Amino acid sequence: MRVKDLIDNLSKLDPMLDVYVVHDDIDNGPKVFYIDGVDTHHVETSRSDDGIPLIKFVTPSEGRKMAFIDVIDQF
């Protein structure tokens, strides 16, 4: 995805939503990721007993709407 495409996709979302970058493996250190898409999902957020952020994807009536940037490590 190019910057102009990302800007176009983000401009379609509510500007007050929180935005998160989703990736598959935080334990292996920094990696270059390709932006694959932008979307919204309804979620419930919490933290584990040791403070790690947790996200549970739920139905619209159960959670709050958040914006996500989806990334891939194969490009």
Coordinates of N, CA and C in Angstrom, one line a residue:
M1 N 0.8 -1.2 0.0 CA 0.0 0.0 0.0 C 0.9 1.2 0.0
R2 N 0.5 2.2 -0.8 CA 1.2 3.5 -0.8 C 0.6 4.5 0.1
V3 N 1.4 5.5 0.5 CA 0.9 6.6 1.4 C -0.4 7.1 0.9
K4 N -0.6 7.4 -0.3 CA -1.8 8.0 -0.8 C -3.0 7.1 -0.6
D5 N -2.8 5.8 -0.7 CA -3.8 4.8 -0.5 C -4.2 4.7 1.0
L6 N -3.2 4.7 1.8 CA -3.4 4.7 3.3 C -4.2 6.0 3.7
I7 N -3.8 7.1 3.2 CA -4.5 8.4 3.5 C -5.9 8.3 3.1
D8 N -6.2 7.8 1.9 CA -7.5 7.6 1.4 C -8.3 6.7 2.2
N9 N -7.8 5.6 2.6 CA -8.5 4.6 3.5 C -8.8 5.2 4.9
L10 N -7.8 5.9 5.5 CA -8.0 6.4 6.8 C -9.0 7.6 6.8
S11 N -9.0 8.3 5.7 CA -10.0 9.5 5.6 C -11.4 9.0 5.6
K12 N -11.7 7.7 5.3 CA -13.0 7.2 5.3 C -13.5 6.8 6.7
L13 N -12.6 6.8 7.7 CA -12.9 6.4 9.1 C -13.2 7.6 9.9
D14 N -13.9 7.3 11.0 CA -14.1 8.3 12.1 C -12.7 8.8 12.6
P15 N -12.4 10.1 12.5 CA -11.1 10.5 12.9 C -10.8 10.4 14.4
M16 N -11.8 10.1 15.2 CA -11.7 10.0 16.7 C -11.4 8.5 17.1
L17 N -11.4 7.6 16.2 CA -11.1 6.2 16.6 C -9.7 6.0 16.9
D18 N -9.4 5.1 17.9 CA -8.0 4.7 18.1 C -7.5 3.8 17.0
V19 N -6.3 3.9 16.6 CA -5.7 3.2 15.5 C -4.6 2.2 16.0
Y20 N -4.7 1.0 15.6 CA -3.7 0.0 16.0 C -3.0 -0.7 14.8
V21 N -1.7 -0.9 14.9 CA -1.1 -1.7 13.8 C -1.0 -3.2 14.3
V22 N -1.6 -4.1 13.5 CA -1.7 -5.5 13.9 C -0.5 -6.2 13.2
H23 N 0.2 -7.0 14.0 CA 1.3 -7.8 13.5 C 1.3 -9.2 14.2
D24 N 2.0 -10.2 13.7 CA 1.8 -11.5 14.2 C 2.8 -12.0 15.2
D25 N 4.0 -11.3 15.4 CA 5.0 -11.8 16.3 C 5.8 -10.7 16.9
I26 N 5.5 -10.3 18.1 CA 6.2 -9.2 18.8 C 7.5 -9.7 19.4
D27 N 7.7 -11.0 19.6 CA 8.9 -11.5 20.3 C 10.1 -11.6 19.5
N28 N 10.1 -11.5 18.1 CA 11.2 -11.6 17.3 C 11.9 -10.3 16.9
G29 N 11.6 -9.2 17.6 CA 12.2 -7.9 17.4 C 11.6 -7.2 16.2
P30 N 12.2 -6.0 15.8 CA 11.7 -5.2 14.7 C 11.8 -5.9 13.4
K31 N 10.7 -5.8 12.6 CA 10.7 -6.3 11.3 C 10.0 -5.3 10.4
V32 N 10.3 -5.3 9.1 CA 9.6 -4.4 8.2 C 8.3 -5.1 7.7
F33 N 7.2 -4.4 7.8 CA 5.9 -4.9 7.5 C 5.3 -4.1 6.4
Y34 N 4.6 -4.7 5.5 CA 3.8 -4.1 4.4 C 2.4 -3.9 4.9
I35 N 1.9 -2.7 4.7 CA 0.5 -2.4 5.1 C -0.4 -3.0 4.1
D36 N -1.2 -3.9 4.5 CA -2.1 -4.7 3.7 C -3.5 -4.2 3.6
G37 N -3.9 -3.4 4.6 CA -5.3 -2.9 4.7 C -5.6 -2.1 5.9
V38 N -6.7 -1.4 5.9 CA -7.2 -0.6 7.0 C -8.7 -1.0 7.2
D39 N -9.1 -1.3 8.4 CA -10.5 -1.7 8.7 C -10.9 -1.3 10.1
T40 N -12.1 -1.5 10.4 CA -12.6 -1.4 11.7 C -13.2 -2.7 12.2
H41 N -13.1 -2.9 13.5 CA -13.7 -4.0 14.2 C -14.2 -3.6 15.5
H42 N -15.2 -4.3 16.0 CA -15.7 -4.1 17.4 C -14.9 -5.0 18.3
V43 N -14.4 -4.4 19.4 CA -13.6 -5.1 20.3 C -13.9 -4.8 21.8
E44 N -13.4 -5.7 22.6 CA -13.3 -5.4 24.1 C -11.8 -5.4 24.4
T45 N -11.3 -4.4 25.1 CA -9.9 -4.4 25.5 C -9.8 -4.6 27.0
S46 N -8.7 -5.2 27.3 CA -8.3 -5.5 28.7 C -6.8 -5.7 28.8
R47 N -6.4 -6.0 30.0 CA -5.0 -6.4 30.2 C -4.9 -7.7 31.0
S48 N -3.9 -8.5 30.7 CA -3.7 -9.7 31.5 C -3.2 -9.3 32.9
D49 N -3.0 -10.3 33.7 CA -2.5 -10.1 35.1 C -1.1 -9.4 35.1
D50 N -0.3 -9.7 34.0 CA 1.0 -9.2 34.0 C 1.1 -7.9 33.1
G51 N -0.1 -7.3 32.7 CA -0.1 -6.0 32.1 C -0.1 -6.1 30.5
I52 N -0.1 -7.2 29.9 CA -0.1 -7.3 28.5 C -1.5 -7.0 27.9
P53 N -1.5 -6.0 27.0 CA -2.8 -5.7 26.4 C -3.5 -6.8 25.7
L54 N -4.8 -7.0 25.9 CA -5.6 -8.1 25.2 C -6.7 -7.4 24.4
I55 N -7.0 -8.0 23.3 CA -8.1 -7.6 22.5 C -9.0 -8.8 22.1
K56 N -10.3 -8.7 22.4 CA -11.2 -9.7 22.0 C -12.2 -9.1 21.0
F57 N -12.2 -9.8 19.8 CA -13.2 -9.3 18.7 C -14.6 -9.8 19.1
V58 N -15.5 -8.9 19.1 CA -16.9 -9.1 19.5 C -17.9 -8.6 18.5
T59 N -19.2 -8.8 18.7 CA -20.2 -8.2 17.8 C -20.4 -6.7 18.1
P60 N -20.9 -6.0 17.2 CA -21.1 -4.5 17.4 C -21.8 -4.2 18.7
S61 N -22.8 -5.0 19.1 CA -23.5 -4.6 20.3 C -22.7 -4.9 21.6
E62 N -21.7 -5.7 21.5 CA -20.9 -6.0 22.7 C -19.7 -5.1 22.9
G63 N -19.1 -4.5 21.9 CA -17.8 -3.8 22.1 C -17.8 -2.4 21.4
R64 N -16.6 -1.8 21.5 CA -16.5 -0.5 20.9 C -15.7 -0.7 19.6
K65 N -16.0 0.3 18.7 CA -15.4 0.3 17.3 C -14.0 0.8 17.4
M66 N -13.1 0.1 16.8 CA -11.7 0.6 16.7 C -11.2 0.4 15.3
A67 N -10.2 1.3 14.9 CA -9.6 1.2 13.6 C -8.3 0.3 13.7
F68 N -8.0 -0.5 12.7 CA -6.9 -1.3 12.6 C -6.2 -1.2 11.3
I69 N -4.8 -1.1 11.3 CA -4.0 -1.2 10.1 C -3.5 -2.6 10.1
D70 N -3.8 -3.4 9.1 CA -3.3 -4.8 8.9 C -2.0 -4.8 8.2
V71 N -1.0 -5.5 8.7 CA 0.3 -5.6 8.0 C 0.6 -7.1 7.8
I72 N 1.5 -7.3 6.8 CA 2.0 -8.6 6.5 C 3.5 -8.5 6.4
D73 N 4.2 -9.7 6.7 CA 5.7 -9.7 6.7 C 6.2 -10.3 5.4
Q74 N 5.3 -10.7 4.5 CA 5.7 -11.3 3.2 C 5.2 -10.4 2.1
F75 N 6.2 -9.7 1.4 CA 5.7 -8.8 0.4 C 6.8 -8.8 -0.8

